[in-house]
């Protein structure tokens, strides 16, 4: 490789298929951290090295090392866990983590605060629960998300099956994970052994995210992802095939207009039997065509912008040996969750709980533990950071409802809070410029007062916050998006579509708490006074001239009216 490739490319290539010096580094007791290059590699094993940023200045003053700990992200395709697996993760969070669980916007569980000396025991406990963390982060196909709604039972089970197949097929094959975390021994293959038939030595240029959606719900936010499959369902509820989407992504950098969020394009339609071959071809074209010089231009969304959708499709078809058909019509209605009880076509009942920003604290974990101990359905994490308890027996419904209510896990009345989501940000995320998860609940309380004054309390309004422009909680697809700019300061974005099909646009910049409320109150007032029947606030803000509509990524930074 030349000197021109990014540093991460060189680390990957020299890593011997993700080994680096991780095994040695874990034995090093003098520090709670690991070597700098290994910090990149450890992501491929599903974890980030972080430090508690609340404690940084005090520890610097005392000349102490930063309070290092690892965040571990579990790989849970489609977000579905058995009660036994739920109990195992709950136990791990209490034994080794910070005694909370974070349900993420891509249907996984994140465990925070795991110190280096507990890593090995944690990874073994995850393995014992028949789970793993391989490729939950890093430049690989990450956790495959999938519509989790059990009441659409037939299409859902086919969607989940495709999610699992894609997840398995696109897993890294290196034995490094098993060696480092579980067995401790290296089994050497023959000289000609192909270690990574799909990825090769340097894996992908950047992270890669796949989802499976079942209309009318776009809860996975299919247009935010590199690769998506949209189920096309016939009248009997069976899946006839899939529309394939490519080139969505959220991340951007403040002040760099060459970086932008982008909604995916619909590339065509394929049969179920061809879907995995198409997924592999999309991955390998991105492997070969993606930018390895500049990580800020390395996601599939930029490859498609640069090469064009037609050229990309032709190369995918050639490699997969499949000709895509024209996309079939589909209609999404919303990106949110349907809270409360639903009763499936098969006579079973399911309860969708509300978990504020996906964070479960001691009281809620205890309530869910009790539930899991006597429950034989499953637990499904939603892509909105909430939780579905599926397949509940009729006789248990009343008791479960009472217990979940007591634990504060039933959905609130506020239409804004019901449709809210925040990324982790401070104190653990090293990239956070501002608070997110710890601040959004209070901001919602303040905004709810304004909404109540305009008679809008019960209206569904999608609001999402992130602590930096990377966009982990998909703020650019929210009707109100708040993105951290600096401590206590946020950019406000408006105008995204309720069904997740259109990005937002910058409305106001660098606002503090009072500034956010002052900027949004007139928008609420105008919406209450002038909206058409059934008109969503995202559409209204465009019609009323608060922001221009964003057609797609390249246009995201255009026509901004901020002074
Ligand atoms: C350059 C882009 C990005 C970087 C460097 C990045 C980095 C990170 C880091 C360090 C965390 C851990 C935070 C913590 O737990 O303390 C995180 C969380 C997360 N990120 Fe990202 N991220 C990026 C973009 C995205 C995007 C675009 C998505 C989704 C579409 C995403 C999805 C997630 C999810 C699901 C979590 C878990 C926490 C949550 O649900 O809030 N990330 N990210
Ligand atoms: S959006 Fe930024 S602050 Fe929030 S978790 Fe992602 S990287 Fe961290």
Coordinates of C-alpha atoms and ligand atoms in Angstrom, one line a residue:
X1 CA 0.0 0.0 0.0
X2 CA 1.2 3.5 -0.7
X3 CA 1.7 6.2 1.9
X4 CA -1.5 7.9 0.7
X5 CA -4.0 5.6 2.3
X6 CA -5.5 6.6 5.6
X7 CA -3.8 5.5 8.8
X8 CA -6.6 3.1 9.6
X9 CA -6.0 1.4 6.3
X10 CA -2.4 0.8 7.3
X11 CA -3.4 -0.5 10.7
X12 CA -5.9 -2.9 9.2
X13 CA -3.4 -4.3 6.7
X14 CA -0.7 -4.8 9.3
X15 CA -3.1 -6.3 11.8
X16 CA -2.9 -9.9 10.6
X17 CA -6.7 -10.1 10.2
X18 CA -7.6 -8.0 13.2
X19 CA -5.1 -9.4 15.7
X20 CA -2.7 -6.5 16.1
X21 CA -1.2 -6.6 19.6
X22 CA -4.5 -7.0 21.3
X23 CA -3.8 -10.2 23.1
X24 CA -0.5 -8.8 24.6
X25 CA -2.2 -5.4 25.4
X26 CA -4.9 -7.1 27.4
X27 CA -2.3 -8.6 29.7
X28 CA -0.6 -5.3 30.2
X29 CA -1.7 -4.3 33.7
X30 CA 0.0 -0.9 34.1
X31 CA -2.7 0.9 32.1
X32 CA -6.4 0.7 31.7
X33 CA -6.0 1.5 28.0
X34 CA -4.6 -0.4 25.0
X35 CA -2.2 0.6 22.3
X36 CA -3.3 3.3 19.9
X37 CA -3.4 1.1 16.8
X38 CA -5.3 -1.6 18.7
X39 CA -7.9 1.0 19.6
X40 CA -8.9 0.9 15.9
X41 CA -8.9 -2.9 15.7
X42 CA -10.8 -3.4 18.9
X43 CA -13.8 -1.8 17.1
X44 CA -14.0 -4.8 14.8
X45 CA -14.4 -6.9 17.9
X46 CA -17.4 -4.8 18.9
X47 CA -16.0 -2.4 21.4
X48 CA -14.6 1.1 21.9
X49 CA -12.1 2.3 24.3
X50 CA -13.6 5.3 26.1
X51 CA -13.0 7.3 29.2
X52 CA -15.4 9.0 31.6
X53 CA -15.3 12.6 30.4
X54 CA -17.1 13.8 33.6
X55 CA -13.9 12.8 35.5
X56 CA -11.3 14.0 33.0
X57 CA -10.3 17.4 34.5
X58 CA -10.2 16.1 38.1
X59 CA -8.0 13.2 37.1
X60 CA -5.7 15.4 35.1
X61 CA -5.4 17.7 38.1
X62 CA -4.5 14.7 40.3
X63 CA -2.0 13.5 37.5
X64 CA -4.0 10.3 37.2
X65 CA -4.6 8.3 34.0
X66 CA -8.0 9.0 32.4
X67 CA -10.8 6.8 33.7
X68 CA -10.6 4.3 30.9
X69 CA -13.4 1.7 30.3
X70 CA -14.7 -0.1 27.3
X71 CA -18.1 0.1 25.7
X72 CA -19.2 -3.3 24.3
X73 CA -21.9 -3.5 21.6
X74 CA -23.5 -6.9 21.2
X75 CA -24.4 -8.3 17.8
X76 CA -28.2 -9.0 17.8
X77 CA -29.5 -9.3 14.2
X78 CA -33.0 -8.0 14.0
X79 CA -32.8 -7.1 17.8
X80 CA -34.4 -10.4 18.9
X81 CA -33.3 -12.0 22.2
X82 CA -34.6 -14.9 24.1
X83 CA -35.5 -14.3 27.8
X84 CA -32.4 -16.3 28.8
X85 CA -30.2 -14.0 26.6
X86 CA -31.9 -11.0 28.1
X87 CA -31.1 -12.2 31.6
X88 CA -27.5 -12.9 30.7
X89 CA -27.0 -9.4 29.3
X90 CA -28.7 -7.9 32.4
X91 CA -26.3 -9.9 34.6
X92 CA -23.2 -8.9 32.6
X93 CA -24.3 -5.2 32.9
X94 CA -24.5 -5.5 36.7
X95 CA -21.4 -7.7 37.2
X96 CA -19.0 -5.9 34.9
X97 CA -20.6 -2.8 33.4
X98 CA -22.1 0.4 34.9
X99 CA -25.4 -1.4 35.8
X100 CA -27.3 0.2 33.0
X101 CA -28.2 -1.2 29.5
X102 CA -28.4 1.1 26.5
X103 CA -30.8 -0.2 23.8
X104 CA -29.5 1.4 20.6
X105 CA -31.0 2.9 17.5
X106 CA -29.7 -0.1 15.5
X107 CA -31.3 -2.7 17.7
X108 CA -28.4 -3.8 19.8
X109 CA -27.5 -3.5 23.5
X110 CA -24.5 -1.4 24.5
X111 CA -22.8 -2.1 27.8
X112 CA -20.8 0.8 29.2
X113 CA -18.0 1.1 31.8
X114 CA -16.3 -2.3 31.4
X115 CA -12.7 -2.0 32.7
X116 CA -9.9 -3.8 30.9
X117 CA -9.4 -6.4 33.6
X118 CA -13.1 -7.5 33.2
X119 CA -13.1 -7.7 29.4
X120 CA -12.2 -11.3 29.1
X121 CA -14.8 -12.4 31.6
X122 CA -17.4 -10.2 29.9
X123 CA -16.7 -11.6 26.5
X124 CA -16.8 -15.2 27.8
X125 CA -20.2 -14.5 29.4
X126 CA -21.5 -13.1 26.2
X127 CA -20.3 -16.2 24.4
X128 CA -22.0 -18.4 26.9
X129 CA -25.3 -16.7 26.2
X130 CA -24.8 -17.7 22.5
X131 CA -24.2 -14.1 21.5
X132 CA -21.1 -12.3 20.3
X133 CA -19.9 -8.8 19.4
X134 CA -18.0 -9.6 16.2
X135 CA -18.2 -6.7 13.7
X136 CA -20.6 -4.7 15.9
X137 CA -18.4 -1.8 15.2
X138 CA -15.5 -1.3 12.7
X139 CA -15.2 -1.2 8.9
X140 CA -17.4 -4.2 8.2
X141 CA -21.1 -5.0 7.8
X142 CA -22.5 -4.2 11.3
X143 CA -25.5 -5.4 13.1
X144 CA -28.3 -6.1 10.6
X145 CA -31.4 -4.3 11.7
X146 CA -34.9 -5.4 10.9
X147 CA -38.5 -4.4 11.4
X148 CA -39.3 -6.0 14.8
X149 CA -43.1 -6.0 14.7
X150 CA -44.5 -9.4 15.6
X151 CA -48.1 -8.5 14.7
X152 CA -47.1 -8.6 11.0
X153 CA -46.0 -12.1 11.8
X154 CA -45.6 -13.6 8.3
X155 CA -43.7 -10.8 6.6
X156 CA -41.7 -10.2 9.8
X157 CA -40.5 -13.7 10.1
X158 CA -39.3 -13.6 6.4
X159 CA -37.6 -10.2 7.1
X160 CA -35.9 -11.5 10.2
X161 CA -34.7 -14.6 8.3
X162 CA -33.2 -12.4 5.6
X163 CA -31.6 -10.1 8.2
X164 CA -30.0 -13.2 9.9
X165 CA -28.8 -14.6 6.6
X166 CA -27.2 -11.4 5.6
X167 CA -25.6 -11.0 9.0
X168 CA -24.1 -14.5 8.9
X169 CA -23.0 -14.3 5.3
X170 CA -21.2 -11.0 5.8
X171 CA -19.5 -11.8 9.1
X172 CA -15.7 -11.5 9.1
X173 CA -14.2 -15.1 9.0
X174 CA -11.0 -14.3 10.9
X175 CA -10.3 -16.6 13.9
X176 CA -8.9 -13.5 15.8
X177 CA -12.1 -13.0 17.8
X178 CA -12.2 -16.6 19.2
X179 CA -8.4 -16.6 19.8
X180 CA -8.2 -13.3 21.7
X181 CA -11.4 -13.4 23.7
X182 CA -12.3 -17.1 24.1
X183 CA -9.7 -19.7 23.5
X184 CA -6.4 -17.9 23.7
X185 CA -4.9 -20.2 21.1
X186 CA -4.1 -19.7 17.4
X187 CA -5.0 -22.4 15.0
X188 CA -2.8 -21.9 11.9
X189 CA -4.3 -22.6 8.5
X190 CA -2.6 -23.7 5.3
X191 CA -0.5 -21.2 3.4
X192 CA -3.1 -20.7 0.7
X193 CA -5.9 -20.3 3.1
X194 CA -8.3 -17.6 2.2
X195 CA -9.0 -15.9 5.5
X196 CA -11.5 -13.3 4.4
X197 CA -13.1 -14.3 1.1
X198 CA -15.5 -11.3 1.1
X199 CA -13.4 -8.6 2.8
X200 CA -9.8 -9.3 2.1
X201 CA -7.0 -8.0 4.3
X202 CA -8.2 -4.4 4.7
X203 CA -11.9 -5.1 5.1
X204 CA -14.1 -2.2 4.0
X205 CA -13.1 1.4 3.5
X206 CA -15.6 2.4 6.2
X207 CA -18.5 1.1 8.3
X208 CA -21.4 -0.6 6.5
X209 CA -24.9 -0.8 7.7
X210 CA -27.7 -3.1 6.4
X211 CA -31.4 -3.1 7.3
X212 CA -34.6 -4.9 6.3
X213 CA -37.9 -3.0 6.3
X214 CA -41.5 -4.1 6.2
X215 CA -43.9 -1.4 4.9
X216 CA -45.9 0.5 6.0
X217 CA -43.5 0.9 9.0
X218 CA -40.1 2.5 8.3
X219 CA -38.9 2.0 11.8
X220 CA -35.5 0.9 10.7
X221 CA -35.1 4.1 8.7
X222 CA -34.2 2.2 5.6
X223 CA -33.0 5.4 3.8
X224 CA -30.4 6.1 6.5
X225 CA -28.4 2.9 5.7
X226 CA -25.8 1.7 3.2
X227 CA -27.9 -1.2 2.1
X228 CA -31.6 -1.9 2.6
X229 CA -34.2 -4.4 1.7
X230 CA -37.8 -3.3 1.6
X231 CA -40.3 -6.2 1.7
X232 CA -42.9 -6.3 -1.1
X233 CA -45.8 -8.2 0.3
X234 CA -48.8 -9.7 -1.5
X235 CA -52.4 -9.7 -0.4
X236 CA -52.0 -12.9 1.6
X237 CA -49.2 -11.3 3.6
X238 CA -46.3 -13.3 1.9
X239 CA -43.2 -11.6 0.7
X240 CA -42.8 -11.7 -3.1
X241 CA -39.4 -10.1 -3.1
X242 CA -37.4 -7.1 -2.0
X243 CA -36.7 -3.6 -3.3
X244 CA -33.0 -3.0 -2.7
X245 CA -31.8 0.4 -1.5
X246 CA -28.2 1.6 -1.5
X247 CA -26.2 4.7 -0.4
X248 CA -27.9 6.1 2.7
X249 CA -25.9 7.5 5.6
X250 CA -26.1 10.1 8.3
X251 CA -22.6 11.3 9.3
X252 CA -21.1 14.7 8.4
X253 CA -18.7 17.2 9.8
X254 CA -19.6 20.7 10.9
X255 CA -18.1 23.3 8.5
X256 CA -17.2 20.7 5.8
X257 CA -19.9 20.9 3.1
X258 CA -18.3 18.0 1.2
X259 CA -19.7 15.8 3.9
X260 CA -23.4 15.4 4.2
X261 CA -26.2 13.0 5.2
X262 CA -27.8 11.2 2.3
X263 CA -31.0 9.2 1.8
X264 CA -30.5 5.9 0.0
X265 CA -31.6 5.3 -3.6
X266 CA -34.0 2.4 -4.6
X267 CA -31.8 0.4 -7.0
X268 CA -34.3 -2.3 -8.1
X269 CA -36.2 -5.4 -7.1
X270 CA -34.9 -8.9 -6.4
X271 CA -36.3 -12.3 -5.4
X272 CA -35.6 -13.6 -1.9
X273 CA -33.4 -16.3 -3.4
X274 CA -31.1 -13.6 -4.9
X275 CA -31.0 -11.2 -1.9
X276 CA -27.9 -12.5 -0.2
X277 CA -25.9 -12.6 -3.5
X278 CA -27.0 -9.0 -4.1
X279 CA -25.9 -8.0 -0.6
X280 CA -22.5 -9.6 -1.1
X281 CA -22.0 -7.9 -4.4
X282 CA -22.9 -4.5 -3.0
X283 CA -20.3 -5.1 -0.2
X284 CA -17.6 -6.1 -2.6
X285 CA -18.2 -3.3 -5.1
X286 CA -17.9 -0.9 -2.1
X287 CA -14.8 -2.7 -0.9
X288 CA -13.2 -2.1 -4.3
X289 CA -14.6 1.3 -5.3
X290 CA -14.8 3.0 -1.9
X291 CA -12.4 5.8 -1.0
X292 CA -9.5 4.5 1.1
X293 CA -7.6 7.8 1.1
X294 CA -10.1 9.9 3.0
X295 CA -12.3 8.4 5.7
X296 CA -14.7 11.3 5.6
X297 CA -15.5 10.4 2.0
X298 CA -15.4 6.6 2.3
X299 CA -19.0 5.6 3.0
X300 CA -21.0 4.0 0.2
X301 CA -23.1 7.1 -0.1
X302 CA -20.1 9.0 -1.6
X303 CA -19.1 6.1 -3.9
X304 CA -22.6 6.2 -5.4
X305 CA -22.6 10.0 -5.7
X306 CA -19.2 9.8 -7.4
X307 CA -19.8 6.9 -9.7
X308 CA -23.5 7.2 -10.3
X309 CA -26.3 4.7 -9.4
X310 CA -26.4 3.2 -12.9
X311 CA -22.7 2.3 -13.0
X312 CA -23.0 0.9 -9.4
X313 CA -26.1 -1.2 -10.3
X314 CA -24.4 -2.6 -13.4
X315 CA -21.4 -3.7 -11.4
X316 CA -23.5 -5.3 -8.7
X317 CA -25.6 -7.2 -11.3
X318 CA -22.5 -8.4 -13.0
X319 CA -20.8 -9.7 -9.8
X320 CA -24.0 -11.2 -8.4
X321 CA -25.0 -12.7 -11.7
X322 CA -28.5 -11.3 -11.1
X323 CA -30.4 -8.8 -13.2
X324 CA -32.5 -6.6 -10.9
X325 CA -36.1 -5.9 -11.9
X326 CA -37.8 -2.5 -11.7
X327 CA -38.6 -1.5 -8.1
X328 CA -42.1 -2.4 -7.0
X329 CA -44.4 0.2 -5.5
X330 CA -44.4 0.6 -1.7
X331 CA -45.6 3.0 0.9
X332 CA -44.2 3.9 4.3
X333 CA -46.3 5.8 6.8
X334 CA -44.0 6.4 9.8
X335 CA -40.7 5.7 11.4
X336 CA -41.9 5.5 15.0
X337 CA -43.0 2.6 17.2
X338 CA -46.6 1.6 18.0
X339 CA -46.7 1.5 21.8
X340 CA -48.8 -0.6 24.0
X341 CA -50.6 -3.8 23.3
X342 CA -51.0 -5.3 19.9
X343 CA -52.7 -8.6 19.1
X344 CA -51.3 -10.5 16.2
X345 CA -53.2 -12.3 13.4
X346 CA -52.1 -15.5 15.2
X347 CA -53.9 -14.6 18.4
X348 CA -50.8 -13.7 20.4
X349 CA -50.3 -10.5 22.3
X350 CA -47.3 -8.2 22.4
X351 CA -46.4 -5.1 24.4
X352 CA -44.2 -2.3 23.1
X353 CA -42.6 -0.5 26.0
X354 CA -41.1 3.0 26.0
X355 CA -37.5 3.3 27.1
X356 CA -36.5 6.9 27.3
X357 CA -33.5 7.2 24.9
X358 CA -33.0 3.5 25.2
X359 CA -31.4 3.7 28.6
X360 CA -32.5 1.1 31.2
X361 CA -31.6 1.9 34.8
X362 CA -31.7 -0.3 37.9
X363 CA -35.4 -0.1 38.6
X364 CA -36.4 -0.9 35.0
X365 CA -33.8 -3.6 34.7
X366 CA -35.2 -5.3 37.8
X367 CA -38.7 -5.2 36.4
X368 CA -37.6 -6.7 33.1
X369 CA -35.6 -9.3 34.9
X370 CA -38.7 -10.4 36.8
X371 CA -40.6 -10.5 33.6
X372 CA -37.9 -12.5 31.8
X373 CA -37.8 -15.1 34.5
X374 CA -41.3 -16.2 33.8
X375 CA -41.7 -15.2 30.1
X376 CA -41.4 -17.6 27.2
X377 CA -41.8 -15.3 24.3
X378 CA -39.0 -13.1 23.2
X379 CA -37.6 -9.6 23.7
X380 CA -37.2 -7.4 20.6
X381 CA -35.3 -4.2 20.6
X382 CA -36.8 -1.6 18.2
X383 CA -34.7 0.7 16.0
X384 CA -36.2 3.6 18.0
X385 CA -34.3 2.4 21.2
X386 CA -37.5 0.8 22.7
X387 CA -38.4 -2.7 23.6
X388 CA -41.2 -5.2 22.6
X389 CA -42.1 -8.0 24.8
X390 CA -43.5 -10.5 22.3
X391 CA -45.9 -13.4 22.6
X392 CA -47.3 -12.8 26.0
X393 CA -49.8 -15.3 27.4
X394 CA -53.3 -13.9 28.0
X395 CA -53.3 -14.9 31.6
X396 CA -50.2 -12.8 32.3
X397 CA -51.2 -9.6 30.6
X398 CA -52.7 -7.7 33.5
X399 CA -49.8 -8.4 35.9
X400 CA -47.2 -7.5 33.2
X401 CA -49.0 -4.3 32.4
X402 CA -49.0 -3.3 36.1
X403 CA -45.3 -4.1 36.6
X404 CA -44.2 -2.2 33.5
X405 CA -46.3 0.8 34.5
X406 CA -44.7 0.8 37.9
X407 CA -41.3 0.7 36.4
X408 CA -42.1 3.7 34.2
X409 CA -41.9 1.7 31.0
X410 CA -45.2 2.5 29.4
X411 CA -45.4 5.2 26.8
X412 CA -46.0 8.8 27.9
X413 CA -48.8 10.9 26.5
X414 CA -46.6 13.5 24.9
X415 CA -46.5 13.0 21.2
X416 CA -43.1 14.6 21.1
X417 CA -41.6 12.4 23.8
X418 CA -43.1 9.3 22.2
X419 CA -41.2 10.1 19.0
X420 CA -37.9 11.2 20.6
X421 CA -34.5 9.6 20.4
X422 CA -31.0 10.6 21.6
X423 CA -27.6 9.2 21.1
X424 CA -25.3 8.5 24.1
X425 CA -22.9 11.4 23.9
X426 CA -21.5 12.5 27.2
X427 CA -19.9 11.2 29.4
X428 CA -18.7 8.2 27.4
X429 CA -18.6 9.1 23.8
X430 CA -15.2 10.6 22.9
X431 CA -16.7 12.4 19.9
X432 CA -19.5 14.3 21.7
X433 CA -19.4 18.1 21.5
X434 CA -22.5 18.5 23.6
X435 CA -24.8 16.5 25.9
X436 CA -27.5 14.4 24.3
X437 CA -29.1 11.5 26.2
X438 CA -28.7 13.3 29.6
X439 CA -30.2 16.6 28.2
X440 CA -33.0 15.7 25.8
X441 CA -35.6 14.6 28.5
X442 CA -35.4 18.1 30.1
X443 CA -35.6 19.9 26.8
X444 CA -38.7 17.8 26.0
X445 CA -40.3 18.9 29.3
X446 CA -39.8 22.5 28.3
X447 CA -40.9 22.1 24.7
X448 CA -44.0 20.2 25.9
X449 CA -45.1 23.2 27.9
X450 CA -45.0 25.3 24.7
X451 CA -46.8 22.5 22.7
X452 CA -49.5 22.3 25.3
X453 CA -50.1 26.0 25.0
X454 CA -50.7 25.6 21.3
X455 CA -52.9 22.5 21.8
X456 CA -50.3 20.2 20.2
X457 CA -49.5 17.9 23.2
X458 CA -50.8 14.7 21.6
X459 CA -49.4 15.3 18.1
X460 CA -46.8 12.9 16.9
X461 CA -43.7 15.0 16.2
X462 CA -40.4 13.2 15.5
X463 CA -37.5 14.8 17.5
X464 CA -34.0 13.5 17.7
X465 CA -30.8 14.7 19.3
X466 CA -27.1 13.9 18.9
X467 CA -24.1 15.2 20.6
X468 CA -22.1 15.7 17.4
X469 CA -22.8 15.7 13.6
X470 CA -21.9 12.0 13.2
X471 CA -25.7 11.4 13.6
X472 CA -25.9 8.2 15.6
X473 CA -29.6 8.8 16.4
X474 CA -30.4 9.8 12.8
X475 CA -31.2 13.5 13.6
X476 CA -31.3 14.6 9.9
X477 CA -34.3 12.3 9.4
X478 CA -36.2 13.9 12.3
X479 CA -38.9 16.6 11.8
X480 CA -36.9 18.4 14.5
X481 CA -33.2 17.5 14.6
X482 CA -30.8 18.9 17.2
X483 CA -27.1 18.4 16.7
X484 CA -24.4 19.3 19.2
X485 CA -22.1 22.2 18.2
X486 CA -20.3 22.8 21.4
X487 CA -21.0 22.6 25.2
X488 CA -24.7 23.4 25.7
X489 CA -25.1 24.5 22.1
X490 CA -27.0 22.9 19.2
X491 CA -27.9 23.4 15.5
X492 CA -31.6 22.9 14.8
X493 CA -32.8 21.2 11.6
X494 CA -36.4 21.1 10.4
X495 CA -38.3 19.7 7.4
X496 CA -37.7 16.0 7.3
X497 CA -40.5 13.7 6.3
X498 CA -42.5 11.8 8.9
X499 CA -42.0 8.6 6.9
X500 CA -38.3 8.9 6.8
X501 CA -38.0 9.6 3.1
X502 CA -36.7 13.2 3.1
X503 CA -33.8 14.8 5.0
X504 CA -34.1 18.0 7.0
X505 CA -32.4 21.4 6.5
X506 CA -30.5 23.7 8.9
X507 CA -32.9 26.1 10.5
X508 CA -31.0 27.8 13.3
X509 CA -27.4 27.6 14.4
X510 CA -25.5 27.4 17.7
X511 CA -28.4 27.8 20.1
X512 CA -28.5 27.2 23.9
X513 CA -31.5 25.9 25.8
X514 CA -33.4 29.2 25.8
X515 CA -32.5 29.8 22.2
X516 CA -33.9 26.4 21.1
X517 CA -37.2 27.0 22.8
X518 CA -37.4 30.6 21.4
X519 CA -36.6 29.3 17.9
X520 CA -39.2 26.4 18.0
X521 CA -42.1 28.2 19.7
X522 CA -43.1 30.3 16.7
X523 CA -42.9 27.2 14.5
X524 CA -45.3 25.4 16.9
X525 CA -47.6 28.4 16.9
X526 CA -47.7 28.6 13.1
X527 CA -48.3 24.9 12.8
X528 CA -51.2 25.0 15.2
X529 CA -52.7 27.9 13.4
X530 CA -52.1 27.1 9.8
X531 CA -51.7 23.4 9.2
X532 CA -53.8 21.6 6.7
X533 CA -55.7 18.6 7.9
X534 CA -53.4 15.7 8.5
X535 CA -50.3 17.7 7.6
X536 CA -47.1 16.7 9.4
X537 CA -45.0 19.4 11.0
X538 CA -42.0 18.4 8.8
X539 CA -44.0 19.0 5.6
X540 CA -45.6 22.2 7.1
X541 CA -42.2 23.8 7.9
X542 CA -41.4 23.6 4.2
X543 CA -44.8 24.9 3.0
X544 CA -44.7 27.7 5.5
X545 CA -41.2 28.7 4.4
X546 CA -39.3 28.0 7.6
X547 CA -36.8 25.9 5.6
X548 CA -36.4 24.8 2.0
X549 CA -37.0 21.2 1.1
X550 CA -33.9 19.0 0.9
X551 CA -34.0 16.8 -2.2
X552 CA -31.0 14.7 -1.3
X553 CA -27.5 14.7 0.2
X554 CA -25.7 17.1 -2.2
X555 CA -28.6 19.5 -1.6
X556 CA -28.5 19.3 2.2
X557 CA -26.3 22.4 2.6
X558 CA -27.9 24.4 -0.2
X559 CA -30.6 27.0 0.3
X560 CA -30.0 27.4 4.0
X561 CA -31.6 30.6 5.2
X562 CA -29.7 30.9 8.5
X563 CA -28.3 34.4 8.8
Ligands
LIG1 C1 -18.5 9.2 11.5 C2 -19.6 8.6 12.0 C3 -19.7 8.0 13.3 C4 -18.9 7.8 14.4 C5 -17.4 8.0 14.4 C6 -19.6 7.1 15.4 C7 -19.1 6.8 16.6 C8 -19.9 6.3 17.7 C9 -19.4 6.1 19.0 C10 -18.0 6.4 19.5 C11 -20.4 5.6 19.7 C12 -20.4 5.2 21.2 C13 -21.0 6.1 22.1 C14 -21.1 5.6 23.4 O1 -21.8 4.5 23.6 O2 -20.6 6.1 24.4 C15 -21.6 5.5 18.9 C16 -22.8 5.1 19.2 C17 -23.8 4.7 18.3 N1 -23.7 5.0 16.9 FE1 -22.3 6.0 16.0 N2 -20.9 7.0 15.0 C18 -21.0 7.5 13.8 C19 -22.2 7.5 13.0 C20 -23.3 6.8 13.2 C21 -24.5 6.7 12.4 C22 -24.7 7.5 11.1 C23 -25.4 5.8 13.0 C24 -26.7 5.3 12.6 C25 -27.3 5.5 11.5 C26 -24.7 5.4 14.2 C27 -25.2 4.5 15.1 C28 -24.8 4.4 16.4 C29 -25.6 3.7 17.4 C30 -26.9 2.9 17.2 C31 -24.9 3.9 18.6 C32 -25.4 3.4 19.9 C33 -25.9 4.4 20.8 C34 -27.3 5.0 20.5 O3 -28.2 4.3 20.0 O4 -27.4 6.2 20.7 N3 -23.5 5.9 14.3 N4 -21.2 5.9 17.6
LIG2 S1 -23.7 11.2 17.4 FE1 -21.7 11.8 18.0 S2 -21.9 12.2 20.2 FE2 -23.6 10.9 19.6 S3 -22.9 8.8 20.1 FE3 -22.5 9.3 17.9 S4 -20.4 10.0 17.8 FE4 -21.1 10.1 19.9

